[in-house]
XYZ file of N, CA, C and O in Angstrom:
444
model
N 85.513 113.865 50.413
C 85.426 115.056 51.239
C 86.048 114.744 52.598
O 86.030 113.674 53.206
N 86.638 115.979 52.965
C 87.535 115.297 54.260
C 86.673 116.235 55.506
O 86.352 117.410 55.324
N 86.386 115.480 56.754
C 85.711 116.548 57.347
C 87.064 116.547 59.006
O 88.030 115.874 59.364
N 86.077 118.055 59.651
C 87.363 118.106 60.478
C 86.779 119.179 61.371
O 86.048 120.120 61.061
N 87.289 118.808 62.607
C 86.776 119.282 63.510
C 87.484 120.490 64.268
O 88.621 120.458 64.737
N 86.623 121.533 64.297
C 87.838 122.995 64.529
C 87.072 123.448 66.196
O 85.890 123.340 66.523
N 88.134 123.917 66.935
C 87.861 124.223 67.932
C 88.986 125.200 68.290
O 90.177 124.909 68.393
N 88.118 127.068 68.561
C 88.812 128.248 68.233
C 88.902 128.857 69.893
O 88.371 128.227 70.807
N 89.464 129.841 70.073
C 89.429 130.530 71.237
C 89.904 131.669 70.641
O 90.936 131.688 69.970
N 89.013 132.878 70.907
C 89.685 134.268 70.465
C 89.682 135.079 71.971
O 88.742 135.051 72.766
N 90.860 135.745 72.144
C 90.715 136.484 73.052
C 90.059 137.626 73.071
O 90.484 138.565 72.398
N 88.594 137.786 74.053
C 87.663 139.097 74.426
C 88.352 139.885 75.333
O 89.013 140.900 75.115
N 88.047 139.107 76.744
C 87.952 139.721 78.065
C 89.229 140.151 78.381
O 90.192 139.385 78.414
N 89.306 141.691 78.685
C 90.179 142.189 79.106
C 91.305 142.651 77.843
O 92.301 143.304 78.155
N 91.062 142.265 76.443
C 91.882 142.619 75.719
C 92.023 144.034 75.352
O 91.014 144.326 74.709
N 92.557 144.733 75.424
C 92.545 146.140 75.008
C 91.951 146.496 73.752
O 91.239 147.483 73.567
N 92.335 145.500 72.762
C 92.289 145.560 71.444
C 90.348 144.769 71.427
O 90.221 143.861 70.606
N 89.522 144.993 71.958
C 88.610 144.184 71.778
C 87.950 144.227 70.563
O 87.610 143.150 70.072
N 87.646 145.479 69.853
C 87.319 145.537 67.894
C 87.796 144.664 67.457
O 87.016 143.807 67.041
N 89.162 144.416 67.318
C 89.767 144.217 66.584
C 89.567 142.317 66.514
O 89.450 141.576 65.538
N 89.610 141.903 68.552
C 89.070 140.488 68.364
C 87.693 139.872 68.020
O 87.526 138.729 67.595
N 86.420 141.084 68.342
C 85.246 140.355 67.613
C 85.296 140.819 66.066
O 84.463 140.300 65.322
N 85.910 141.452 65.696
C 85.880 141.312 64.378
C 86.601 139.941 63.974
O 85.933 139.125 63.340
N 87.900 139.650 64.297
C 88.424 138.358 64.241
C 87.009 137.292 64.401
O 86.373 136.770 63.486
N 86.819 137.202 65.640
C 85.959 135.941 66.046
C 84.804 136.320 65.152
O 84.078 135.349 64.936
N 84.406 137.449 64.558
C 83.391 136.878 63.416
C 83.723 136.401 61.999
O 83.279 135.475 61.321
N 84.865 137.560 61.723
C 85.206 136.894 60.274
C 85.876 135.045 60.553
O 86.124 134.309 59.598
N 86.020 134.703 61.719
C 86.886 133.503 61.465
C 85.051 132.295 61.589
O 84.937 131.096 61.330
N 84.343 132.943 61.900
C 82.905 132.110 61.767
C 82.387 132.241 60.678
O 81.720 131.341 60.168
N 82.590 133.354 60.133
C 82.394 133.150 58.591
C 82.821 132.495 57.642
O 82.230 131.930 56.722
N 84.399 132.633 58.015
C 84.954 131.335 57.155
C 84.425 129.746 57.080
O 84.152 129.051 56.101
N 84.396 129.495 58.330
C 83.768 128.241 58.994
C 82.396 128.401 58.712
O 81.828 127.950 59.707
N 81.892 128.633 58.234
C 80.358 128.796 57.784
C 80.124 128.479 56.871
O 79.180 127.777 56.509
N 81.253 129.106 56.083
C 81.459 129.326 54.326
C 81.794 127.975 53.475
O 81.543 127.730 52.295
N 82.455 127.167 54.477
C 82.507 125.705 53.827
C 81.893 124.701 53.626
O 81.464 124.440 54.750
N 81.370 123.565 52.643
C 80.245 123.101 51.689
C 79.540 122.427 53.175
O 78.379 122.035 53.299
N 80.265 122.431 53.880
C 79.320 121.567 54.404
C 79.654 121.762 56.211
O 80.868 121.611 56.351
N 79.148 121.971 57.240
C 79.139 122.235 58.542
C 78.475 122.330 59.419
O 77.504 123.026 59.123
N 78.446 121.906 60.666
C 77.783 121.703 62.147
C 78.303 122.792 62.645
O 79.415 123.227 62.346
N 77.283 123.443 63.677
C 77.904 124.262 64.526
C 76.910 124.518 65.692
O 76.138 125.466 65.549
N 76.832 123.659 67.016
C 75.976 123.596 67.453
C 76.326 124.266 69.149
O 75.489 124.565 70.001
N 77.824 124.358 69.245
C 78.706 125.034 70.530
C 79.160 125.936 70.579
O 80.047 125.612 69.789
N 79.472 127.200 70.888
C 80.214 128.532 70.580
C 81.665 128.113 70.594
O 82.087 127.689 71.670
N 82.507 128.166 69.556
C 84.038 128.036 69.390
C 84.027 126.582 68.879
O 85.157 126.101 68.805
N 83.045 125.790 68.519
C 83.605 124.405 68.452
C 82.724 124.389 66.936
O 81.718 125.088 66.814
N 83.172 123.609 65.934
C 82.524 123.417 64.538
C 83.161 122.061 63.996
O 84.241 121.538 64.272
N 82.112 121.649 63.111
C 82.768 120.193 62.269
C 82.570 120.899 60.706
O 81.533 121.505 60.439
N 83.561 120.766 59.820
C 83.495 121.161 58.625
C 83.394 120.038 57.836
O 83.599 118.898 58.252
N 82.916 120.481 56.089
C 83.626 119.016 55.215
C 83.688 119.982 54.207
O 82.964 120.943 53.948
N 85.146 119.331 53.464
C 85.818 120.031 52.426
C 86.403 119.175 51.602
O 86.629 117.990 51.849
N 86.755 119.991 50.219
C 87.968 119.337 49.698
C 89.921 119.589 49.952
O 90.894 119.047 49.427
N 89.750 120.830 51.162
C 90.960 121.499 51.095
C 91.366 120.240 52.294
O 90.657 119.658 53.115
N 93.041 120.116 51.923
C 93.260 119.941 53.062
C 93.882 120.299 54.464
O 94.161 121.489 54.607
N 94.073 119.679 55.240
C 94.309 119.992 56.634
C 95.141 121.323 56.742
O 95.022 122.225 57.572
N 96.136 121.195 55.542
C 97.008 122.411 55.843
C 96.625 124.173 55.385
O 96.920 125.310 55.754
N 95.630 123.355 54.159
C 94.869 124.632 53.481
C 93.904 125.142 54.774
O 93.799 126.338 55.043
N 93.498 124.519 55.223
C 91.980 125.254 56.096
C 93.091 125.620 57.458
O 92.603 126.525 58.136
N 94.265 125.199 57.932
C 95.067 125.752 59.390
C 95.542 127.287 58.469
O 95.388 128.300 59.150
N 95.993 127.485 57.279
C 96.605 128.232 56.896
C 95.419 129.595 56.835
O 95.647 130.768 57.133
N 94.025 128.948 56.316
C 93.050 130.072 56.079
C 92.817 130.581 56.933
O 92.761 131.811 56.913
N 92.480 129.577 58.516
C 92.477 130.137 59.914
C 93.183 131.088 60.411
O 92.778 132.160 60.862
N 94.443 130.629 60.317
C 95.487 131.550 60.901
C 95.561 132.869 60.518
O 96.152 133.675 61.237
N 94.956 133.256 59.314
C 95.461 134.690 59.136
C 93.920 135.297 59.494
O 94.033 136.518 59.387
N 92.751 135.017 59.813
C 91.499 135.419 60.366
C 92.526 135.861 62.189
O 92.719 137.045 62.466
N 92.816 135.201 62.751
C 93.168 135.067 64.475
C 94.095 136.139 64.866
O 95.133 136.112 64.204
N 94.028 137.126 65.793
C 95.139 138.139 66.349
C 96.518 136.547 67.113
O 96.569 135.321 67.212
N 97.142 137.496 67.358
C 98.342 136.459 67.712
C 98.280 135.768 68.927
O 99.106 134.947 69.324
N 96.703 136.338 69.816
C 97.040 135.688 71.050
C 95.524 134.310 70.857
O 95.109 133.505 71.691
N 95.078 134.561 69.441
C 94.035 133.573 69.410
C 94.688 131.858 69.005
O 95.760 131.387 68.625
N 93.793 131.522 69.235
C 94.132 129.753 69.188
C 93.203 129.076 68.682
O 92.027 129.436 68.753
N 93.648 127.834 68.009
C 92.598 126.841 67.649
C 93.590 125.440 67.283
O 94.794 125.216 67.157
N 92.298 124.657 67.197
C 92.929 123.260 67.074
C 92.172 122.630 66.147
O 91.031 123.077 66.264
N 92.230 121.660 65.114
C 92.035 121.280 63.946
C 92.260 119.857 63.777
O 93.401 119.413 63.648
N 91.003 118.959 63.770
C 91.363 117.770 64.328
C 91.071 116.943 62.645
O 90.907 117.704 61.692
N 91.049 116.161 62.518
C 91.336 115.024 61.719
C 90.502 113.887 62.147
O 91.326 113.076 62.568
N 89.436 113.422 62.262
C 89.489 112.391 63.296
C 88.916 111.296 62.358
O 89.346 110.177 62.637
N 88.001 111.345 61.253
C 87.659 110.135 60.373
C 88.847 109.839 59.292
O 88.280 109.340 58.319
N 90.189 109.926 59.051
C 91.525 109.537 58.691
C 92.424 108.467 59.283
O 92.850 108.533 60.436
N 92.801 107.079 58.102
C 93.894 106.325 58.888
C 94.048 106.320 60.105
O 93.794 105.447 60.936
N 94.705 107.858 60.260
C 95.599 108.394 61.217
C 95.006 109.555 61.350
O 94.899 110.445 60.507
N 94.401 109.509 63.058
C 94.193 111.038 63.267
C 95.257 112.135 63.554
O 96.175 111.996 64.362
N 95.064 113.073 62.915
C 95.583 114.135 62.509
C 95.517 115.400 63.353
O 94.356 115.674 63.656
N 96.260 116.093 63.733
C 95.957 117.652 64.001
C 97.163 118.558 64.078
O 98.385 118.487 64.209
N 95.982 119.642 63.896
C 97.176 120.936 63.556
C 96.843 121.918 64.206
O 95.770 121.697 64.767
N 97.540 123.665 64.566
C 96.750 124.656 64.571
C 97.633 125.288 65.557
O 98.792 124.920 65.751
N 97.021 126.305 66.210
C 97.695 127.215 67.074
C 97.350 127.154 68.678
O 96.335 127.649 69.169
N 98.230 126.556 69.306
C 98.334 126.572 70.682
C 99.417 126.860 71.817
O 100.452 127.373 71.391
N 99.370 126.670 72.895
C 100.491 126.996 74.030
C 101.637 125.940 73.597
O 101.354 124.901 73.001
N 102.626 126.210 73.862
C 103.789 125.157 73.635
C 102.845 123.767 74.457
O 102.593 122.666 73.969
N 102.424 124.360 75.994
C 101.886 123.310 76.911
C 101.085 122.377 76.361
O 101.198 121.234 76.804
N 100.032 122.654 75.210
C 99.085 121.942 74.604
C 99.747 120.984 73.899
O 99.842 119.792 74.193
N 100.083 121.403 73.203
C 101.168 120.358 72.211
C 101.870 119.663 73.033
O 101.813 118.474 72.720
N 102.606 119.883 74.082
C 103.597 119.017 74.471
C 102.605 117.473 75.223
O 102.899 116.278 75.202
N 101.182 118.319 75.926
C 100.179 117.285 76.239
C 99.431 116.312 75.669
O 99.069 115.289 76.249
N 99.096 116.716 74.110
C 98.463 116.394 72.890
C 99.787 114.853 72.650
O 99.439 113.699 72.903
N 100.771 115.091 72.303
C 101.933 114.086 72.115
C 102.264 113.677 73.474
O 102.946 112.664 73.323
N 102.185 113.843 74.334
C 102.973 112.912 75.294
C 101.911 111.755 75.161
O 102.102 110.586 74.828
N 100.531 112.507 75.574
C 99.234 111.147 75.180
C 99.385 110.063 74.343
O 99.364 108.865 74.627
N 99.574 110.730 73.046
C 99.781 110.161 71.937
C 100.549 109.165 72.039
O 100.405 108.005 71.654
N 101.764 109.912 72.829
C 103.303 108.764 72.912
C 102.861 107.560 73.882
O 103.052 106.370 73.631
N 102.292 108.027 74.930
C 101.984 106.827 76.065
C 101.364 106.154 75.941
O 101.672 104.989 76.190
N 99.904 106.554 75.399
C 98.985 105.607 75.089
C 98.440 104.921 73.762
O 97.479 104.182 73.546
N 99.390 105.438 72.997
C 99.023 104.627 71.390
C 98.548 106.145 70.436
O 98.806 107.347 70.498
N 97.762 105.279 69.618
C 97.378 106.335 68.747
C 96.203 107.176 69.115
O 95.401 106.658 69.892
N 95.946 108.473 68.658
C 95.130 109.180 69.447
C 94.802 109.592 70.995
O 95.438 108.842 71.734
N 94.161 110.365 71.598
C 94.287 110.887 72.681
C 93.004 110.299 73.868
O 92.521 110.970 74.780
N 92.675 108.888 73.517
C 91.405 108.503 73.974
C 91.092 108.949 75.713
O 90.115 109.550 76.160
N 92.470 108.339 76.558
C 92.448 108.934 77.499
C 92.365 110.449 77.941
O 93.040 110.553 78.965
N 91.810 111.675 77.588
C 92.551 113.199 77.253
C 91.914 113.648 78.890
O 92.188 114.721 79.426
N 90.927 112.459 79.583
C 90.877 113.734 80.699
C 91.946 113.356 82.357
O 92.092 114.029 83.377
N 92.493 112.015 81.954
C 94.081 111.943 82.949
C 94.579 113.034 83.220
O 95.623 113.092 83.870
């Protein structure tokens, strides 16, 4: 079982479209609910365990999220930690520069 750590942001405040995002932000907790096995002890933050992998559960996410929602999808008991998901170009480019400077994983992340 692979477990994995999801951390979502749906846009509320100020969205015009606000139905449309708590419906998002619930059906996407449902999903995350729905899998054999899960923690959920923070609003937006969850640990899952599955048999799907990394790309199956970013793919199930993504179509729950309006286009301005985000999440990140971590990997972290693997070889090699892993992640995937939907963010600012800025995130990603921060996520890897870490990566690049300081080895593997992001141990330093609050520099």
């Amino acid at each position: 079982m692979n477990y994995y750590f999801v951390a979502h942001s749906v846009p509320m405040p100020g969205d015009k479209r606000v139905e449309v995002c708590l419906r998002a932000y619930i059906a996407l907790n449902a999903i995350l609910g729905s899998y054999p096995k899960w923690m959920h002890y923070m609003d937006g933050l969850w640990v899952i365990g599955t048999d799907e992998t990394m790309k199956q559960v970013r793919l199930r996410l993504e179509k729950q999220l309006p286009a301005k929602g985000f999440f990140l999808l971590i990997w972290p008991f693997h070889e090699e930690d892993q992640y995937e998901g939907r963010m600012p170009k800025e995130g990603w480019e921060w996520l890897n520069d870490r990566e690049t400077r300081e080895g593997k994983g992001v141990e330093n992340a609050r520099k």
